Coordinates of N, CA and C in Angstrom, one line a residue:
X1 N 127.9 92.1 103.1 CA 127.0 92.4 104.2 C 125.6 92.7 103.8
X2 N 125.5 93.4 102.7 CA 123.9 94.0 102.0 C 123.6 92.5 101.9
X3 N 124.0 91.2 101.3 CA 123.5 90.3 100.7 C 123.5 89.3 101.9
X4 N 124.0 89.3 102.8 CA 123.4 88.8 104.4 C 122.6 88.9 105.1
X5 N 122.2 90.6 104.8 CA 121.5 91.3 105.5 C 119.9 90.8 105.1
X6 N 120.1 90.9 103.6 CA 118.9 90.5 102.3 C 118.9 89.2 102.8
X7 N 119.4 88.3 102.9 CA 119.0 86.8 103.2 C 118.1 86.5 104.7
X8 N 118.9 87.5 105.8 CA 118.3 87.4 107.0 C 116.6 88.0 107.0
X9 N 116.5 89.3 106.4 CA 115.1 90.1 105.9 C 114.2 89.2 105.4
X10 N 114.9 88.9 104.3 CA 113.9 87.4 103.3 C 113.3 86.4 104.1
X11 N 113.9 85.7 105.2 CA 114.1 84.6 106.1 C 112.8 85.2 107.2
X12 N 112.9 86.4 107.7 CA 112.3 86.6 108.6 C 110.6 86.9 108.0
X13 N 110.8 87.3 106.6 CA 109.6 87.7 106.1 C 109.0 88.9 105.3
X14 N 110.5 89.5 105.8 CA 109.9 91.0 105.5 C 109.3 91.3 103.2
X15 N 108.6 91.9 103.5 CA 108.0 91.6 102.3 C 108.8 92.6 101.2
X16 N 109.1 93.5 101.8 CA 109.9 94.6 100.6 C 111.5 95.1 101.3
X17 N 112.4 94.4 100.5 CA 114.0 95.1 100.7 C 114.0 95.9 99.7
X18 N 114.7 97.2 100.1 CA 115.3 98.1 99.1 C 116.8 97.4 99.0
X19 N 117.6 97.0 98.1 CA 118.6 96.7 97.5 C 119.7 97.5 97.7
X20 N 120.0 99.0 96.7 CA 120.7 99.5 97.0 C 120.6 100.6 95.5
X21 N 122.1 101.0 95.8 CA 121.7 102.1 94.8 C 123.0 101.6 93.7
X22 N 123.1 100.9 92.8 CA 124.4 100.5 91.9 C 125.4 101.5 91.3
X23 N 124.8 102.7 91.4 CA 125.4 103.7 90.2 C 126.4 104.0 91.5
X24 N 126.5 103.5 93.2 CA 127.5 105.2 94.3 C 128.9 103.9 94.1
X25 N 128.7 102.3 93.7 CA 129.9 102.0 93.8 C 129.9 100.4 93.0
X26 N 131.1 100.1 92.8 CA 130.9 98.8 92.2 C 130.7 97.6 93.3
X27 N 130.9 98.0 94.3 CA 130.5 97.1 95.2 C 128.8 96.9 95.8
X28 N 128.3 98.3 95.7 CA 127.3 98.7 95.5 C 126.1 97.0 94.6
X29 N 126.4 98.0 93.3 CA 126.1 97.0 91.9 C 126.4 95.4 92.1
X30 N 127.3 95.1 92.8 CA 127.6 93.4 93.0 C 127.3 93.1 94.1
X31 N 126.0 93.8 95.0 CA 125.4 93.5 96.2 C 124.1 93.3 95.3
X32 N 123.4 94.6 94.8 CA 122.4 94.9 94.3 C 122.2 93.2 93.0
X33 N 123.1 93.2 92.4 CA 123.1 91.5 91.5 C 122.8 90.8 92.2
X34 N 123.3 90.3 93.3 CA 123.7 89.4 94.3 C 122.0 88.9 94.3
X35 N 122.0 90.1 95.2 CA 120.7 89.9 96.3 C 119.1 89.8 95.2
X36 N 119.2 90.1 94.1 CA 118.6 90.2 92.2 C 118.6 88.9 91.7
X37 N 119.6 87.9 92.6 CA 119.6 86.7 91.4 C 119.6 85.8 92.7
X38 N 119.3 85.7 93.8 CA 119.1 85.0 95.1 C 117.1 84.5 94.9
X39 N 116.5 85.0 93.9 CA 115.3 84.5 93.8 C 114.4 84.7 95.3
X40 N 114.5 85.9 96.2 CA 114.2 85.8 97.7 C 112.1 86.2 97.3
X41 N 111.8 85.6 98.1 CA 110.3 85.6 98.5 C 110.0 87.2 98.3
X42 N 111.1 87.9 98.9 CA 110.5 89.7 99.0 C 110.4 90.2 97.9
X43 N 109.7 91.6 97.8 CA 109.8 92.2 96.5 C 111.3 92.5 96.6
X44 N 111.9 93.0 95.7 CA 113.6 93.7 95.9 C 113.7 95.0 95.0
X45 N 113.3 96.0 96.1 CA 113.6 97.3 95.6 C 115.1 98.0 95.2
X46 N 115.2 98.8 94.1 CA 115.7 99.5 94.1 C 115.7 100.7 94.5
X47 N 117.1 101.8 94.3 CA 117.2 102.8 95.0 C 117.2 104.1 93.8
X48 N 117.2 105.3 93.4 CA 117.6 105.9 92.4 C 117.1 106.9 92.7
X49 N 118.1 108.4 92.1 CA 117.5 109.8 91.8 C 116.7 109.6 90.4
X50 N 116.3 110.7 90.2 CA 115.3 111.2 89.2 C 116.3 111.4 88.1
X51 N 117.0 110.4 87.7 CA 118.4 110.7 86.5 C 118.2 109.3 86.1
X52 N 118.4 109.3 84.7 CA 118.4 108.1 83.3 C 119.3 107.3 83.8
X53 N 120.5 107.5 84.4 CA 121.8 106.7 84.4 C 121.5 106.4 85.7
X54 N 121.3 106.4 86.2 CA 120.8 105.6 88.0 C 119.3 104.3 87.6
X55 N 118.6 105.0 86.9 CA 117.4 103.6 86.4 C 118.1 103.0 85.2
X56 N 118.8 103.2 84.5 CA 119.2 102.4 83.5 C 120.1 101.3 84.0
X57 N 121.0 101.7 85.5 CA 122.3 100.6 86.2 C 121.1 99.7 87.0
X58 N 119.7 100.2 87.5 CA 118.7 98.8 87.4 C 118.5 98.1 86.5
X59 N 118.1 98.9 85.3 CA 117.1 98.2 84.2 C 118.3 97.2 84.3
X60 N 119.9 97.4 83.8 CA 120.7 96.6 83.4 C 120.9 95.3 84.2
X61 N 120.4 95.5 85.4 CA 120.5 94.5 86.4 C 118.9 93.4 86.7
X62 N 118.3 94.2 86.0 CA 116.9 93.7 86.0 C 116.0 93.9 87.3
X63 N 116.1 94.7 88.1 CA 115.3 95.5 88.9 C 114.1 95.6 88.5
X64 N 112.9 95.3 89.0 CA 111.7 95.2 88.9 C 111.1 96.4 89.6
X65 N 111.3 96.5 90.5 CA 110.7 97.6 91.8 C 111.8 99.0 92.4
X66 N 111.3 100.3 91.5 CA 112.5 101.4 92.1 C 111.8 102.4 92.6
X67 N 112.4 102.7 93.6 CA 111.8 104.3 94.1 C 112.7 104.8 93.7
X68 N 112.0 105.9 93.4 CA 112.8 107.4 92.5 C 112.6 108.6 93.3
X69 N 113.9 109.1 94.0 CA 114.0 110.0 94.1 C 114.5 111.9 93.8
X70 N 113.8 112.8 94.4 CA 114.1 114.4 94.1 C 113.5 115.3 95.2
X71 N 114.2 116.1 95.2 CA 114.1 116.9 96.4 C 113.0 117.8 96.3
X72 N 111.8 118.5 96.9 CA 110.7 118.9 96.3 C 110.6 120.3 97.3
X73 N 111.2 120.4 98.3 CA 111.6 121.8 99.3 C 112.2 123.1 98.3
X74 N 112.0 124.1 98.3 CA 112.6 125.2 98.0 C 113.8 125.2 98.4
X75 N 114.2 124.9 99.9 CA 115.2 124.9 100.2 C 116.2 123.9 99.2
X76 N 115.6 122.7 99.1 CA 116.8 121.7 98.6 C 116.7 121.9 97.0
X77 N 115.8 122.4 96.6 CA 115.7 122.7 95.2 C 116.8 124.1 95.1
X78 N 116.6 124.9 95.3 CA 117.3 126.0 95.5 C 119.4 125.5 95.7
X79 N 119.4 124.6 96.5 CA 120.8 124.2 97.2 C 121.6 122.8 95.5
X80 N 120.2 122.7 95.0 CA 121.0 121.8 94.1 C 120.9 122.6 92.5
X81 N 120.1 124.1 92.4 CA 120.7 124.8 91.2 C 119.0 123.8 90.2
X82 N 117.9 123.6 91.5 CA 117.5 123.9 90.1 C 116.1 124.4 90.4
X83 N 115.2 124.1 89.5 CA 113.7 124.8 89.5 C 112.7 124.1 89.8
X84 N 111.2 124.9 90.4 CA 110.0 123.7 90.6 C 109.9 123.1 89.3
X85 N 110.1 123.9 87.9 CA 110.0 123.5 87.0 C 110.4 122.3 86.4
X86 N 111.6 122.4 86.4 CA 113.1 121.4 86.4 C 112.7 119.9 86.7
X87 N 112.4 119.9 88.6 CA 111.8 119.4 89.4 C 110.8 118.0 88.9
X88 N 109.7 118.9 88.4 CA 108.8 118.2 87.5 C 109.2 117.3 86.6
X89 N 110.0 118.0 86.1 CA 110.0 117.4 84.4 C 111.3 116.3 84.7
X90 N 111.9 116.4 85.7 CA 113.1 115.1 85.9 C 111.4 113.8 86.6
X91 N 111.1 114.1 87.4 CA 110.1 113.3 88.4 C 109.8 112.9 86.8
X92 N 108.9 113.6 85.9 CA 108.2 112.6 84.5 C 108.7 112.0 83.9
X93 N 110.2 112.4 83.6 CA 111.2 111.7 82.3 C 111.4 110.4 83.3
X94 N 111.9 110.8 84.3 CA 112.6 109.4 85.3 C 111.4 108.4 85.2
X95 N 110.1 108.5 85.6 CA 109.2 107.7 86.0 C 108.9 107.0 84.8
X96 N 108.3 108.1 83.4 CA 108.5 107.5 82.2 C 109.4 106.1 81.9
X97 N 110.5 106.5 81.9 CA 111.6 106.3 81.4 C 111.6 104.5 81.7
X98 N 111.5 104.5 83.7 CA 111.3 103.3 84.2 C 109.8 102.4 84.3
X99 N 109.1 102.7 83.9 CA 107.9 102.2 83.0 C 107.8 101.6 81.8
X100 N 108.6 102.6 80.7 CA 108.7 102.2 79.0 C 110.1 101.2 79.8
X101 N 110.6 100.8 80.3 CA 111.7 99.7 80.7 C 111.4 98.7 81.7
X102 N 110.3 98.3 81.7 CA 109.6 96.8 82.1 C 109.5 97.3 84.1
X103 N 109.2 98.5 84.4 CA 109.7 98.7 85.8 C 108.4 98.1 86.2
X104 N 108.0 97.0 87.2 CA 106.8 97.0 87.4 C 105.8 97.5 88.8
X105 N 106.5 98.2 89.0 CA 105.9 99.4 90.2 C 106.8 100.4 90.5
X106 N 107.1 101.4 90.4 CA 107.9 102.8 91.0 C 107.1 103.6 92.0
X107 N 107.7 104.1 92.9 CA 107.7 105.1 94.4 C 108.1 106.1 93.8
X108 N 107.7 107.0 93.7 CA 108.0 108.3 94.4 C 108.0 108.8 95.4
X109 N 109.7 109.1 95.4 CA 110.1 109.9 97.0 C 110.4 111.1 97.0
X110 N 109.1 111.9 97.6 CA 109.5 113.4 97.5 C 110.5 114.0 98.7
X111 N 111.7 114.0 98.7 CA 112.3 114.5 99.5 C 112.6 115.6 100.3
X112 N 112.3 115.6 101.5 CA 112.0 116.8 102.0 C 111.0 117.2 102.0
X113 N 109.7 116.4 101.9 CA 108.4 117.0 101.1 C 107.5 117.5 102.6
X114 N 108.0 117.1 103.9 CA 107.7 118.1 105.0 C 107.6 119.4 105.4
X115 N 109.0 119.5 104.8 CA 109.4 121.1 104.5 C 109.0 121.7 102.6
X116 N 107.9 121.4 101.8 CA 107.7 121.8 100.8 C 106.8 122.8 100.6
X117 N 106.7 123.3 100.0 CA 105.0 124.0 99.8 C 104.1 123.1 99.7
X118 N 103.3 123.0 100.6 CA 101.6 122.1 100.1 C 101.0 122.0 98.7
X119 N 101.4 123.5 98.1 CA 100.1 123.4 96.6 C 101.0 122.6 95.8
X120 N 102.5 123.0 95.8 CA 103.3 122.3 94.7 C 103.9 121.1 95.4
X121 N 104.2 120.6 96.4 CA 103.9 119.2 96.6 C 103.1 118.3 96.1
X122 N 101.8 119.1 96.4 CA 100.7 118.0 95.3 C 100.3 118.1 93.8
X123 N 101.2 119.2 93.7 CA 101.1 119.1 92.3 C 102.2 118.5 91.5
X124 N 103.4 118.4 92.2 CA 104.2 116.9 92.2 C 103.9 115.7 92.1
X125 N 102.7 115.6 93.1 CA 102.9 114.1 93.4 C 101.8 113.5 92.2
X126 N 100.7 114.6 91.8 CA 99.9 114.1 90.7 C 100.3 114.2 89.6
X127 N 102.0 114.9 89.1 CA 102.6 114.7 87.9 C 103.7 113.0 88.0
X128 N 103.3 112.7 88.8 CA 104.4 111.3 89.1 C 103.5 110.3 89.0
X129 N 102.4 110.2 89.8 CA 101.1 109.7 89.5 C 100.3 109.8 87.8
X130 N 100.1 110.9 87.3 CA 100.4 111.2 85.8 C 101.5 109.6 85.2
X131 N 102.8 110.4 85.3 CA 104.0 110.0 84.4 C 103.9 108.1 85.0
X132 N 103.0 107.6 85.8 CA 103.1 105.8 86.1 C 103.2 106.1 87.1
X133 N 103.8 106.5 88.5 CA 104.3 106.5 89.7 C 103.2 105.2 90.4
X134 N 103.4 104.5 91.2 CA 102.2 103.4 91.7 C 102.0 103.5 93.0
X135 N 102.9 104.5 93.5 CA 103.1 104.7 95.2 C 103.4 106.3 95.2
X136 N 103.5 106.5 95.7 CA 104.6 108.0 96.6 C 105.3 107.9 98.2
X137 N 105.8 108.5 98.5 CA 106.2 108.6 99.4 C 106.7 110.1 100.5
X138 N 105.7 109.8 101.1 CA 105.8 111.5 101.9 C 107.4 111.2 103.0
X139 N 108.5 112.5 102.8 CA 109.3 112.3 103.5 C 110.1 113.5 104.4
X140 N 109.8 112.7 105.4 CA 111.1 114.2 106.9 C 112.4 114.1 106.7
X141 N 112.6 114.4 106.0 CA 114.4 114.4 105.2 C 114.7 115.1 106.8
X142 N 114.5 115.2 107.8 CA 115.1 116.2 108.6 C 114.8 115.8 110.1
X143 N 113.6 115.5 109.8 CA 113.0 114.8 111.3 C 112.6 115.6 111.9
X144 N 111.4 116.9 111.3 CA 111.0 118.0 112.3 C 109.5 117.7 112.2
X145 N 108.8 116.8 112.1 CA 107.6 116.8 112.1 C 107.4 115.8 113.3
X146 N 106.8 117.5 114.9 CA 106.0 116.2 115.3 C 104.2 115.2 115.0
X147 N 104.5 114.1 115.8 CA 103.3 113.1 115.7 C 102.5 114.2 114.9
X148 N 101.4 115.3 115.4 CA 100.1 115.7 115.2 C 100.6 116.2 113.6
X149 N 101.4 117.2 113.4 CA 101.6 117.6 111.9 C 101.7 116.1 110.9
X150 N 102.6 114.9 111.4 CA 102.7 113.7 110.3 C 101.3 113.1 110.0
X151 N 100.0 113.5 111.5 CA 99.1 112.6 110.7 C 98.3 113.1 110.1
X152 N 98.3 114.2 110.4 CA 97.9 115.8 109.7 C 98.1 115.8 108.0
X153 N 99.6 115.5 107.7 CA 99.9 115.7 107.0 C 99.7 114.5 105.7
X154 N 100.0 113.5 106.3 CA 99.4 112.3 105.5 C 98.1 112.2 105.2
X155 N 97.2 112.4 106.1 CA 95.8 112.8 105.7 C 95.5 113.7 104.4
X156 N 96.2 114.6 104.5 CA 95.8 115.5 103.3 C 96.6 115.0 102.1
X157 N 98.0 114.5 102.2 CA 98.6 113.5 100.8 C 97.6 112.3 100.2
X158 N 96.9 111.4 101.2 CA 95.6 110.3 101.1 C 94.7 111.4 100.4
X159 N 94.2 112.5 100.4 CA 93.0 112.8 100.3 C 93.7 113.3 99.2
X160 N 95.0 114.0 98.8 CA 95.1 114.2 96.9 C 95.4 113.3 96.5
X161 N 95.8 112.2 96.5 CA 96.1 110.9 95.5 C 95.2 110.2 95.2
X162 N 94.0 110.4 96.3 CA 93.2 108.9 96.6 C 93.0 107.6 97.2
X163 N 92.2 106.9 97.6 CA 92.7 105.6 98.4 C 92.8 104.3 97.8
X164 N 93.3 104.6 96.4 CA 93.8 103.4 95.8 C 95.9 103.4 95.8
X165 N 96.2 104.5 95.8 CA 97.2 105.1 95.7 C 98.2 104.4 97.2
X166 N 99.2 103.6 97.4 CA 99.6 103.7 98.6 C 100.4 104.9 98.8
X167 N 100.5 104.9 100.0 CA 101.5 106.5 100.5 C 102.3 106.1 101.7
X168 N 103.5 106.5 101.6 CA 104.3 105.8 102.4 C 104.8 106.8 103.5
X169 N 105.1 106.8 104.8 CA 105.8 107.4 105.5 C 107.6 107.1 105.5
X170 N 108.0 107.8 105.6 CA 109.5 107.9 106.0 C 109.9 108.9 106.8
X171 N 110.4 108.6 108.1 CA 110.8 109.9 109.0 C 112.5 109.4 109.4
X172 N 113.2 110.2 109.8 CA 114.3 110.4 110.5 C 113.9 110.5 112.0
X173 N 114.8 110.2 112.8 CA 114.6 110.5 114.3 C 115.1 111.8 114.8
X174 N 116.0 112.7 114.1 CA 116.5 113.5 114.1 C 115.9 114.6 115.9
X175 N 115.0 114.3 116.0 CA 114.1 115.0 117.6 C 113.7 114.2 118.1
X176 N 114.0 112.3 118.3 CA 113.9 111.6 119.1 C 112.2 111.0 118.2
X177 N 111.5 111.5 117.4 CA 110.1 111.1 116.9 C 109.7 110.4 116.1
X178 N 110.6 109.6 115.8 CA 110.4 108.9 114.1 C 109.5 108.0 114.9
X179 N 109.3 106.6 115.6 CA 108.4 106.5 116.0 C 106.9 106.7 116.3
X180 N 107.1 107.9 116.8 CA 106.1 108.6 116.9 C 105.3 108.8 116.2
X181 N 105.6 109.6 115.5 CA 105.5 110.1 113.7 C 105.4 108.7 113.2
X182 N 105.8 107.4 113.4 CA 105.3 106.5 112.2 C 104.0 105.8 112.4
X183 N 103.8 106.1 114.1 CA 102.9 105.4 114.3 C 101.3 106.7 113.9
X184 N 101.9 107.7 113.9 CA 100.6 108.9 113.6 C 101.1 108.9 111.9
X185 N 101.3 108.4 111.3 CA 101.5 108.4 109.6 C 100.4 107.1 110.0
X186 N 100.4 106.4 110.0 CA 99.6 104.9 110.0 C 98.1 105.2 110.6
X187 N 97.8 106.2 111.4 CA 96.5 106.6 111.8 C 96.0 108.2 110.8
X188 N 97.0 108.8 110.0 CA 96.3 109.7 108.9 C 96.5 109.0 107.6
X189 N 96.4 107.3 107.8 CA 96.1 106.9 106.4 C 97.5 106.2 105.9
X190 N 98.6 106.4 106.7 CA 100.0 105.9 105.6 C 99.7 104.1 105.3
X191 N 100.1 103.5 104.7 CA 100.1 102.4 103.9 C 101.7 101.4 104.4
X192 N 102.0 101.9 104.2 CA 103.3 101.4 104.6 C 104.4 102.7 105.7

């Protein structure tokens, strides 16, 4: 179904599929090949946490394009046992890691980064940006930001990265807004 789905995407135009994530199943990984050796017009992203063994089941597949994700909230930091510290230094090794291994653009997805602190949000996203990162991605892991705070909030992500930097919105509908919110991410500057 992933590699039907990838064929109809490709067909219609769309310029970037995310793939999948190979490490959650083997079926997973023989979609993610599949749709990797189909030669499609789009870029073909991968999927991954901020862990060696999730970019290395790309590298092995030859994945070009991965967003890397980690949770950047207190809350979700706190719920998975680890630190802003921690945090960091997975976001640098991961990005590193997929750069010194032919990655030719990586995303950073700060997850949850609606609900983050602002100072250490951005000071996230300039250690990923640092470690190669070529994008970021601001995300409502939750779907509580309405319209005015998303374009609010993208505005001020644009204004620490810079406007060479794309920045990506991602919302949930979780309060009926994802629309909403995508269309006020795209007027405080979102990129995609």
């Amino acid at each position: 179904q992933k590699y039907e789905i990838a064929m109809k995407l490709d067909e219609l135009g769309v310029s970037r599929i995310e793939s999948g994530f190979p490490r959650v199943s083997a079926d997973d990984t023989k979609a993610v090949k599949k749709i990797l050796e189909s030669n499609l017009s789009s870029e073909i992203w991968g999927f991954s946490r901020a862990v060696k063994a999730d970019l290395d089941a790309h590298i092995d597949l030859g994945t070009e394009y991965v967003l890397i994700e980690i949770s950047t909230s207190d809350l979700k930091i706190e719920a998975y046992g680890f630190t802003r510290e921690v945090v960091i230094q997975r976001v640098q090794d991961a990005i590193k890691h997929a750069k010194d291994n032919g990655m030719k653009k990586v995303n950073f997805f700060a997850v949850d980064s609606t609900r983050s602190d602002l100072s250490y949000l951005k000071d996230v996203y300039s250690h990923a940006l640092e470690a190669g990162a070529d994008e970021i991605s601001v995300v409502d892991t939750i779907g509580v930001c309405a319209p005015e705070a998303v374009e609010w909030l993208i505005g001020e992500v644009t204004s620490w990265v810079g406007s060479n930097v794309p920045v990506h919105w991602h919302g949930h509908n979780d309060f009926g807004l994802a629309t909403a919110a995508a269309v006020a991410a795209v007027r405080g500057g979102a990129s995609w």
